[in-house]
RNA sequence: GCCCCGGUAGCCCAACCGGCAGAGGCAAUCGGCUCAAACCCGAUCCAGUGCGGGUUCGAAUCCCGCCCGGGGCACCA
């Protein structure tokens, strides 16, 4: 077995024995990876407990710095070169922070439950646990070979029973909570019961607690839990055989995963009351350092909008039958100031008002309103069934086209007593606001379109200064002042929009006709799935079909063996199908007899599993305290030791941590903007309310990395051809042309994927270049947040850089270290300190691409020297270390240092070498460069101006014209205006 | 339709608060090394910053209006 010091002879006899070849790089890399592991080099020290650093010490004076990657899904397909980009970036930051003296915590776990793992297992006919664990082993090997500075002791997978235990434990905490809107936080169910018992809190429906049976009391409480079961319309996806959360359904009504149709079906399902946190989830975005794009996506998804609920009396109907007599319809509007312009109403087709409609059309019904039907009953029934049968896709396609029908109901506008017709139309959604709107065609384009189609009157109640131009057609949605908005008691005329809103809301509230309110687009999170590969719910159903929490000491509830773990799926468009949970297939598991303190009883286990998001909702906490309760409080009842949470995550736990605390750097793709990131924030806030954490937000700083894209090539038949075998050459017109086996192929730009035949794997890169070269290339391709194309042939540039670095220290022929102990010359000193100063700035701002450029520049300077001074190259080796750690460790070692450089201080520039002896001053005439003069950096404005005016080329350019103005920016620039 | 990001050399990308358009890499060309080639070393070539206006002594950078590419949202009252 050869060692890096004594490499095996290379194939080619002419190749120097000690050249930095891929083979040598590989030996160096694997040796250091073993050494780091043996020494525990990257062990992060907790302030107390079992986890110390590699030397057995607890956390010292270094600032805690917690770095995280969005953890991977161990796919069966293996990694391609695009996947590790973020992992390398966080590794570079982590190693850099370590060299800056921070106590860095960086580890990687695996998100291993979920649909793809299950589907892969079904395909290969194996148990999901088998395939998932195999995939994790493969992925760990690929990632280890990259040399990531992770604390391996803190790695885990969400499928580990010890992890599942805590996922289920958190679920039970949420189940055991309700939201106190007065205190604006979650509290324990026992406190709710105590307040009901004491009579200090009224029951929602006004009944008396004392009068209720035990069963009734449980129903009251169960309905208020943050994790609750209810029957309501949910997203049912027959193609996947499970229900889905709103966040998992695309805008055109298909499943995000698998792209199957999704139908609305009323089912009894578990939900999480995330809506209780809508305000805090919106407001606290102010406290964290996230990309504005992600923040706005979250705000958008939560969709807070303030306005008013206004009640319209429904009239007229009583003349025909009893339906609706004395009834009211409540609408939500963000523009109560336009109430005087409401000339009709629209309710969603599913609105309960339509359950009974008048038997005959009232007087004054326009022909166009009826849709040709003889009675409102027929018209509404027809429209409702038409709307119900419309798929989300069709509805989407029809957006903008206004359909609807008059319901026969008339309502009274509370501000002016005018009678307005009530229509139903599918442009009003039952799921938003109250499912009913007041239509103001003068102020809303959608209402205007509807009014035009149905010949309804238009009243403008807002006008811009100077009034609407006579040629104005359509709604006026701009700013302006109220007009036509006066009744006997209140007038809005002349008020701006904000003032008008305030005045009319006050009037509505005084009249009892409405009140100011806030609505949200966010819905409660549908939390149950009818799949096998997920966490079972720690819930038992008693004989009365009421839920009972499994005691914490009985956790985890393991997945049962079932004869078939494939989900029961259906034809993707089978609307009438219903979910069937695979866990129900094991009768022995489902039915249990347990003594929960009131004697042995029969229970039925909940057969749902949790969504994939559950495990990723709290994994950041697991990194802090990965050894379960052994590190925690004596009873072992908390998900994370409070001391560790405060140390790593608490508000202002280091110099850059904000008031919300949280992970110091969280890197991942933007695709989780509203799913994982919203759910995790919600769980974190529940844990905060219950006192388990002190940080207000889980992720203090978020960074979205770009994607590595790739070119793919297709032939005439549209078939992809292997990208690696495509040749590029000039075509007949001089433009680049691509050929494969002699035939011309077309180039496409996009993802890297098996079916596109353009996958490049990290393993190939290790083999052909080594891990360090691969790392340097990925980091030098461009800024981290930009997507860019992979180009294997360009990797050689990074390899050349490392080879030159190697040769600056080691003789390729003999393997001898060639550095001298001579003092560097002045130019080298200046170049070195310039590089040190610049590289530090680039690293601090997470710009490895420009840091590498400056390292290359300095390395090239050293290459030009006859002998490289040790003191000139050692700082370079240290600065390279975060990006290419193996070669840096090896050179550091060969330069005579016994210890790893992982915690050597990152070089600091000496100011005195940063000032140049002279600087080149540019002299412009009318903004154009006409001359250059060498001057002292400390030259005075006056001297510089005089020198500039004397410069021969400048004199020629001025050509005797009178000088009007001279702008001097000493010492770099003079601009002469003539 | 609305919102966000981007457009600089053949390609990937730099350019701080407006101050010489170029740090780095790839490719190409030439030269050196070599019996020769590859590797390696050295050098050269290449854009006036997507388009049109404006502000300024001076604009890749700031403002206005467009074009192209990528992403997000989309009958949310």
GROMACS .gro file of C-alpha atoms in nm, chain A residues 224-569:
model
  346
  224UNK     CA    1  -5.989   2.341   2.023
  225UNK     CA    2  -5.665   2.141   2.011
  226UNK     CA    3  -5.387   2.260   1.782
  227UNK     CA    4  -5.387   1.907   1.638
  228UNK     CA    5  -5.747   1.809   1.577
  229UNK     CA    6  -5.969   1.588   1.367
  230UNK     CA    7  -6.260   1.723   1.175
  231UNK     CA    8  -6.464   1.655   0.871
  232UNK     CA    9  -6.424   1.913   0.596
  233UNK     CA   10  -6.350   1.939   0.228
  234UNK     CA   11  -5.990   1.826   0.171
  235UNK     CA   12  -5.760   1.755  -0.123
  236UNK     CA   13  -5.805   1.391  -0.221
  237UNK     CA   14  -5.556   1.252  -0.469
  238UNK     CA   15  -5.670   0.909  -0.594
  239UNK     CA   16  -5.353   0.864  -0.802
  240UNK     CA   17  -5.142   0.880  -0.486
  241UNK     CA   18  -5.404   0.720  -0.265
  242UNK     CA   19  -5.374   0.992  -0.002
  243UNK     CA   20  -5.505   1.329   0.098
  244UNK     CA   21  -5.272   1.626   0.063
  245UNK     CA   22  -5.212   1.964   0.224
  246UNK     CA   23  -5.301   2.279   0.032
  247UNK     CA   24  -4.930   2.351   0.004
  248UNK     CA   25  -4.881   2.023  -0.184
  249UNK     CA   26  -5.135   2.106  -0.452
  250UNK     CA   27  -5.034   2.322  -0.746
  251UNK     CA   28  -5.234   2.620  -0.868
  252UNK     CA   29  -5.387   2.413  -1.146
  253UNK     CA   30  -5.520   2.153  -0.907
  254UNK     CA   31  -5.264   1.875  -0.936
  255UNK     CA   32  -5.038   1.705  -0.685
  256UNK     CA   33  -4.696   1.864  -0.656
  257UNK     CA   34  -4.551   1.515  -0.647
  258UNK     CA   35  -4.657   1.292  -0.933
  259UNK     CA   36  -4.872   1.559  -1.103
  260UNK     CA   37  -5.199   1.369  -1.047
  261UNK     CA   38  -5.540   1.535  -1.041
  262UNK     CA   39  -5.662   1.640  -0.698
  263UNK     CA   40  -6.029   1.650  -0.599
  264UNK     CA   41  -6.211   1.819  -0.319
  265UNK     CA   42  -6.379   1.564  -0.100
  266UNK     CA   43  -6.526   1.593   0.244
  267UNK     CA   44  -6.334   1.360   0.473
  268UNK     CA   45  -6.253   1.326   0.840
  269UNK     CA   46  -5.882   1.407   0.873
  270UNK     CA   47  -5.614   1.532   1.111
  271UNK     CA   48  -5.525   1.897   1.086
  272UNK     CA   49  -5.287   2.134   1.255
  273UNK     CA   50  -5.411   2.477   1.356
  274UNK     CA   51  -5.139   2.673   1.177
  275UNK     CA   52  -5.393   2.950   1.110
  276UNK     CA   53  -5.375   3.045   1.478
  277UNK     CA   54  -5.016   3.151   1.405
  278UNK     CA   55  -5.092   3.339   1.082
  279UNK     CA   56  -5.017   3.681   1.229
  280UNK     CA   57  -4.698   3.578   1.405
  281UNK     CA   58  -4.577   3.385   1.101
  282UNK     CA   59  -4.623   3.701   0.896
  283UNK     CA   60  -4.498   3.955   1.148
  284UNK     CA   61  -4.189   3.765   1.261
  285UNK     CA   62  -4.052   3.758   0.907
  286UNK     CA   63  -3.929   4.106   1.001
  287UNK     CA   64  -3.698   3.953   1.259
  288UNK     CA   65  -3.502   3.722   1.032
  289UNK     CA   66  -3.242   3.756   0.762
  290UNK     CA   67  -3.399   3.573   0.470
  291UNK     CA   68  -3.409   3.645   0.098
  292UNK     CA   69  -3.686   3.895   0.031
  293UNK     CA   70  -3.820   3.659  -0.232
  294UNK     CA   71  -3.886   3.384   0.022
  295UNK     CA   72  -4.035   3.624   0.271
  296UNK     CA   73  -4.274   3.758   0.012
  297UNK     CA   74  -4.371   3.405  -0.092
  298UNK     CA   75  -4.458   3.328   0.270
  299UNK     CA   76  -4.651   3.653   0.314
  300UNK     CA   77  -4.830   3.576  -0.007
  301UNK     CA   78  -4.919   3.226   0.102
  302UNK     CA   79  -5.046   3.339   0.441
  303UNK     CA   80  -5.232   3.612   0.256
  304UNK     CA   81  -5.332   3.838   0.539
  305UNK     CA   82  -5.575   4.105   0.429
  306UNK     CA   83  -5.760   4.351   0.642
  307UNK     CA   84  -6.106   4.482   0.567
  308UNK     CA   85  -6.454   4.440   0.703
  309UNK     CA   86  -6.731   4.188   0.729
  310UNK     CA   87  -7.060   4.347   0.626
  311UNK     CA   88  -7.404   4.188   0.670
  312UNK     CA   89  -7.673   4.233   0.407
  313UNK     CA   90  -8.034   4.144   0.493
  314UNK     CA   91  -8.188   3.901   0.249
  315UNK     CA   92  -8.539   4.015   0.157
  316UNK     CA   93  -8.816   3.949  -0.085
  317UNK     CA   94  -8.785   3.580  -0.062
  318UNK     CA   95  -9.050   3.561   0.204
  319UNK     CA   96  -9.312   3.670  -0.051
  320UNK     CA   97  -9.257   3.344  -0.231
  321UNK     CA   98  -9.163   3.100   0.040
  322UNK     CA   99  -9.004   3.086   0.379
  323UNK     CA  100  -8.650   3.031   0.256
  324UNK     CA  101  -8.413   3.300   0.356
  325UNK     CA  102  -8.669   3.516   0.528
  326UNK     CA  103  -8.497   3.724   0.787
  327UNK     CA  104  -8.167   3.573   0.681
  328UNK     CA  105  -7.849   3.766   0.635
  329UNK     CA  106  -7.553   3.721   0.409
  330UNK     CA  107  -7.217   3.823   0.539
  331UNK     CA  108  -6.955   3.941   0.292
  332UNK     CA  109  -6.590   4.012   0.335
  333UNK     CA  110  -6.439   4.313   0.164
  334UNK     CA  111  -6.106   4.489   0.176
  335UNK     CA  112  -6.276   4.800   0.044
  336UNK     CA  113  -6.564   4.885   0.278
  337UNK     CA  114  -6.520   5.245   0.158
  338UNK     CA  115  -6.681   5.143  -0.173
  339UNK     CA  116  -6.996   5.006  -0.010
  340UNK     CA  117  -7.210   5.274  -0.175
  341UNK     CA  118  -7.104   5.134  -0.511
  342UNK     CA  119  -7.222   4.781  -0.435
  343UNK     CA  120  -7.490   4.719  -0.698
  344UNK     CA  121  -7.525   4.343  -0.663
  345UNK     CA  122  -7.393   4.053  -0.458
  346UNK     CA  123  -7.229   3.729  -0.554
  347UNK     CA  124  -7.208   3.412  -0.346
  348UNK     CA  125  -6.999   3.105  -0.420
  349UNK     CA  126  -7.189   2.809  -0.572
  350UNK     CA  127  -7.130   2.613  -0.250
  351UNK     CA  128  -7.275   2.891  -0.031
  352UNK     CA  129  -7.542   2.769   0.216
  353UNK     CA  130  -7.775   3.054   0.116
  354UNK     CA  131  -7.839   2.857  -0.202
  355UNK     CA  132  -7.967   2.551  -0.022
  356UNK     CA  133  -8.306   2.717  -0.049
  357UNK     CA  134  -8.392   2.972  -0.314
  358UNK     CA  135  -8.720   3.139  -0.416
  359UNK     CA  136  -8.961   2.936  -0.629
  360UNK     CA  137  -9.017   3.210  -0.883
  361UNK     CA  138  -8.821   3.495  -1.037
  362UNK     CA  139  -8.899   3.822  -0.857
  363UNK     CA  140  -9.026   4.127  -1.041
  364UNK     CA  141  -8.763   4.314  -1.230
  365UNK     CA  142  -8.560   4.007  -1.322
  366UNK     CA  143  -8.372   4.065  -1.647
  367UNK     CA  144  -8.393   3.790  -1.903
  368UNK     CA  145  -8.017   3.762  -1.916
  369UNK     CA  146  -7.998   3.690  -1.544
  370UNK     CA  147  -8.197   3.367  -1.554
  371UNK     CA  148  -7.979   3.163  -1.784
  372UNK     CA  149  -8.299   3.064  -1.961
  373UNK     CA  150  -8.441   2.872  -1.668
  374UNK     CA  151  -8.801   2.901  -1.559
  375UNK     CA  152  -8.731   2.928  -1.189
  376UNK     CA  153  -8.444   3.019  -0.959
  377UNK     CA  154  -8.454   2.666  -0.819
  378UNK     CA  155  -8.378   2.515  -1.158
  379UNK     CA  156  -8.121   2.779  -1.249
  380UNK     CA  157  -7.929   2.752  -0.924
  381UNK     CA  158  -7.939   2.373  -0.921
  382UNK     CA  159  -7.805   2.362  -1.274
  383UNK     CA  160  -7.531   2.612  -1.205
  384UNK     CA  161  -7.428   2.443  -0.883
  385UNK     CA  162  -7.393   2.103  -1.044
  386UNK     CA  163  -7.205   2.253  -1.335
  387UNK     CA  164  -6.966   2.425  -1.096
  388UNK     CA  165  -6.922   2.112  -0.886
  389UNK     CA  166  -6.829   1.902  -1.186
  390UNK     CA  167  -6.572   2.150  -1.305
  391UNK     CA  168  -6.223   2.034  -1.228
  392UNK     CA  169  -5.974   2.281  -1.095
  393UNK     CA  170  -5.803   2.264  -1.433
  394UNK     CA  171  -6.117   2.365  -1.621
  395UNK     CA  172  -6.188   2.633  -1.369
  396UNK     CA  173  -5.840   2.765  -1.420
  397UNK     CA  174  -5.883   2.766  -1.797
  398UNK     CA  175  -6.208   2.959  -1.767
  399UNK     CA  176  -6.063   3.223  -1.538
  400UNK     CA  177  -6.161   3.563  -1.663
  401UNK     CA  178  -6.472   3.440  -1.839
  402UNK     CA  179  -6.760   3.538  -1.613
  403UNK     CA  180  -7.036   3.283  -1.573
  404UNK     CA  181  -7.314   3.286  -1.315
  405UNK     CA  182  -7.685   3.307  -1.257
  406UNK     CA  183  -7.931   3.510  -1.055
  407UNK     CA  184  -8.044   3.325  -0.743
  408UNK     CA  185  -8.380   3.498  -0.704
  409UNK     CA  186  -8.265   3.634  -0.370
  410UNK     CA  187  -8.259   4.006  -0.314
  411UNK     CA  188  -8.055   4.176  -0.045
  412UNK     CA  189  -8.046   4.519   0.110
  413UNK     CA  190  -7.734   4.729   0.101
  414UNK     CA  191  -7.706   4.848   0.463
  415UNK     CA  192  -7.563   5.190   0.373
  416UNK     CA  193  -7.840   5.309   0.141
  417UNK     CA  194  -8.124   5.060   0.172
  418UNK     CA  195  -8.115   4.981  -0.197
  419UNK     CA  196  -8.223   4.635  -0.302
  420UNK     CA  197  -7.956   4.445  -0.490
  421UNK     CA  198  -7.983   4.110  -0.669
  422UNK     CA  199  -7.783   3.815  -0.535
  423UNK     CA  200  -7.602   3.611  -0.799
  424UNK     CA  201  -7.400   3.298  -0.771
  425UNK     CA  202  -7.082   3.268  -0.974
  426UNK     CA  203  -6.772   3.055  -0.951
  427UNK     CA  204  -6.539   3.352  -0.950
  428UNK     CA  205  -6.629   3.378  -0.584
  429UNK     CA  206  -6.459   3.104  -0.382
  430UNK     CA  207  -6.622   2.940  -0.083
  431UNK     CA  208  -6.285   2.887   0.078
  432UNK     CA  209  -6.192   3.252   0.108
  433UNK     CA  210  -6.345   3.518   0.329
  434UNK     CA  211  -6.712   3.438   0.383
  435UNK     CA  212  -6.772   3.288   0.039
  436UNK     CA  213  -6.979   3.592  -0.051
  437UNK     CA  214  -6.892   3.933  -0.186
  438UNK     CA  215  -7.053   4.266  -0.238
  439UNK     CA  216  -6.986   4.345  -0.601
  440UNK     CA  217  -6.860   4.692  -0.678
  441UNK     CA  218  -6.827   4.707  -1.054
  442UNK     CA  219  -6.710   5.068  -1.034
  443UNK     CA  220  -6.408   4.969  -0.828
  444UNK     CA  221  -6.322   4.609  -0.915
  445UNK     CA  222  -6.244   4.484  -1.261
  446UNK     CA  223  -6.380   4.132  -1.200
  447UNK     CA  224  -6.707   4.273  -1.075
  448UNK     CA  225  -6.714   4.507  -1.372
  449UNK     CA  226  -6.668   4.219  -1.616
  450UNK     CA  227  -6.957   4.037  -1.448
  451UNK     CA  228  -7.174   4.349  -1.449
  452UNK     CA  229  -7.115   4.392  -1.820
  453UNK     CA  230  -7.208   4.034  -1.895
  454UNK     CA  231  -7.527   4.060  -1.689
  455UNK     CA  232  -7.632   4.417  -1.762
  456UNK     CA  233  -7.590   4.537  -1.406
  457UNK     CA  234  -7.551   4.902  -1.305
  458UNK     CA  235  -7.211   5.058  -1.239
  459UNK     CA  236  -7.160   5.328  -0.979
  460UNK     CA  237  -6.821   5.489  -0.930
  461UNK     CA  238  -6.750   5.579  -0.570
  462UNK     CA  239  -6.381   5.666  -0.598
  463UNK     CA  240  -6.244   5.925  -0.833
  464UNK     CA  241  -5.894   6.051  -0.897
  465UNK     CA  242  -5.823   6.419  -0.847
  466UNK     CA  243  -6.007   6.608  -1.118
  467UNK     CA  244  -6.262   6.333  -1.169
  468UNK     CA  245  -6.269   6.042  -1.407
  469UNK     CA  246  -6.205   6.130  -1.770
  470UNK     CA  247  -6.526   6.107  -1.977
  471UNK     CA  248  -6.380   5.833  -2.195
  472UNK     CA  249  -6.308   5.614  -1.889
  473UNK     CA  250  -6.444   5.263  -1.928
  474UNK     CA  251  -6.437   4.987  -1.667
  475UNK     CA  252  -6.355   4.985  -1.300
  476UNK     CA  253  -6.144   5.256  -1.146
  477UNK     CA  254  -5.907   5.079  -0.907
  478UNK     CA  255  -5.661   5.360  -0.848
  479UNK     CA  256  -5.627   5.596  -0.557
  480UNK     CA  257  -5.859   5.890  -0.513
  481UNK     CA  258  -6.137   6.038  -0.304
  482UNK     CA  259  -6.482   5.904  -0.229
  483UNK     CA  260  -6.785   6.033  -0.421
  484UNK     CA  261  -7.152   5.932  -0.433
  485UNK     CA  262  -7.114   5.795  -0.082
  486UNK     CA  263  -7.358   5.975   0.144
  487UNK     CA  264  -7.664   5.866   0.340
  488UNK     CA  265  -7.861   6.038   0.615
  489UNK     CA  266  -7.613   5.948   0.885
  490UNK     CA  267  -7.272   5.932   0.729
  491UNK     CA  268  -7.083   6.076   0.436
  492UNK     CA  269  -6.756   5.959   0.294
  493UNK     CA  270  -6.746   6.209   0.010
  494UNK     CA  271  -6.415   6.385  -0.021
  495UNK     CA  272  -6.228   6.143   0.203
  496UNK     CA  273  -5.923   5.947   0.094
  497UNK     CA  274  -5.948   5.569   0.083
  498UNK     CA  275  -5.795   5.508   0.426
  499UNK     CA  276  -6.009   5.769   0.602
  500UNK     CA  277  -6.321   5.655   0.424
  501UNK     CA  278  -6.262   5.297   0.533
  502UNK     CA  279  -6.220   5.405   0.892
  503UNK     CA  280  -6.537   5.615   0.895
  504UNK     CA  281  -6.763   5.357   0.731
  505UNK     CA  282  -6.635   5.074   0.951
  506UNK     CA  283  -6.713   5.284   1.258
  507UNK     CA  284  -7.061   5.349   1.122
  508UNK     CA  285  -7.118   4.979   1.039
  509UNK     CA  286  -7.008   4.877   1.385
  510UNK     CA  287  -7.239   5.135   1.545
  511UNK     CA  288  -7.530   5.003   1.338
  512UNK     CA  289  -7.442   4.641   1.406
  513UNK     CA  290  -7.419   4.583   1.032
  514UNK     CA  291  -7.053   4.482   1.024
  515UNK     CA  292  -6.712   4.519   1.175
  516UNK     CA  293  -6.349   4.554   1.079
  517UNK     CA  294  -6.178   4.217   1.038
  518UNK     CA  295  -5.878   4.036   0.898
  519UNK     CA  296  -5.882   3.727   0.683
  520UNK     CA  297  -5.611   3.495   0.566
  521UNK     CA  298  -5.556   3.279   0.265
  522UNK     CA  299  -5.373   3.027   0.481
  523UNK     CA  300  -5.577   2.722   0.577
  524UNK     CA  301  -5.514   2.476   0.855
  525UNK     CA  302  -5.249   2.221   0.767
  526UNK     CA  303  -5.389   1.885   0.662
  527UNK     CA  304  -5.160   1.652   0.849
  528UNK     CA  305  -5.268   1.290   0.793
  529UNK     CA  306  -5.164   1.072   0.502
  530UNK     CA  307  -5.286   0.732   0.397
  531UNK     CA  308  -4.946   0.594   0.310
  532UNK     CA  309  -4.721   0.339   0.476
  533UNK     CA  310  -4.380   0.505   0.492
  534UNK     CA  311  -4.425   0.772   0.757
  535UNK     CA  312  -4.452   0.820   1.131
  536UNK     CA  313  -4.761   0.654   1.283
  537UNK     CA  314  -4.983   0.886   1.484
  538UNK     CA  315  -4.935   0.830   1.860
  539UNK     CA  316  -5.312   0.829   1.905
  540UNK     CA  317  -5.557   0.565   2.024
  541UNK     CA  318  -5.930   0.572   1.959
  542UNK     CA  319  -6.146   0.461   2.247
  543UNK     CA  320  -6.479   0.280   2.237
  544UNK     CA  321  -6.660   0.614   2.185
  545UNK     CA  322  -6.436   0.705   1.890
  546UNK     CA  323  -6.267   0.984   2.076
  547UNK     CA  324  -5.889   1.033   2.048
  548UNK     CA  325  -5.656   0.950   2.337
  549UNK     CA  326  -5.286   1.036   2.345
  550UNK     CA  327  -5.041   0.749   2.379
  551UNK     CA  328  -4.842   0.807   2.701
  552UNK     CA  329  -4.497   0.950   2.630
  553UNK     CA  330  -4.321   0.653   2.789
  554UNK     CA  331  -4.476   0.423   2.532
  555UNK     CA  332  -4.316   0.607   2.242
  556UNK     CA  333  -4.210   0.542   1.978
  557UNK     CA  334  -4.499   0.375   1.808
  558UNK     CA  335  -4.317   0.170   1.545
  559UNK     CA  336  -4.457   0.101   1.202
  560UNK     CA  337  -4.625  -0.239   1.197
  561UNK     CA  338  -4.538  -0.508   0.949
  562UNK     CA  339  -4.814  -0.526   0.695
  563UNK     CA  340  -4.869  -0.780   0.418
  564UNK     CA  341  -4.843  -0.506   0.158
  565UNK     CA  342  -4.708  -0.159   0.223
  566UNK     CA  343  -4.797  -0.028  -0.121
  567UNK     CA  344  -5.065   0.238  -0.088
  568UNK     CA  345  -5.410   0.164  -0.219
  569UNK     CA  346  -5.414   0.389  -0.522
   0.00000   0.00000   0.00000
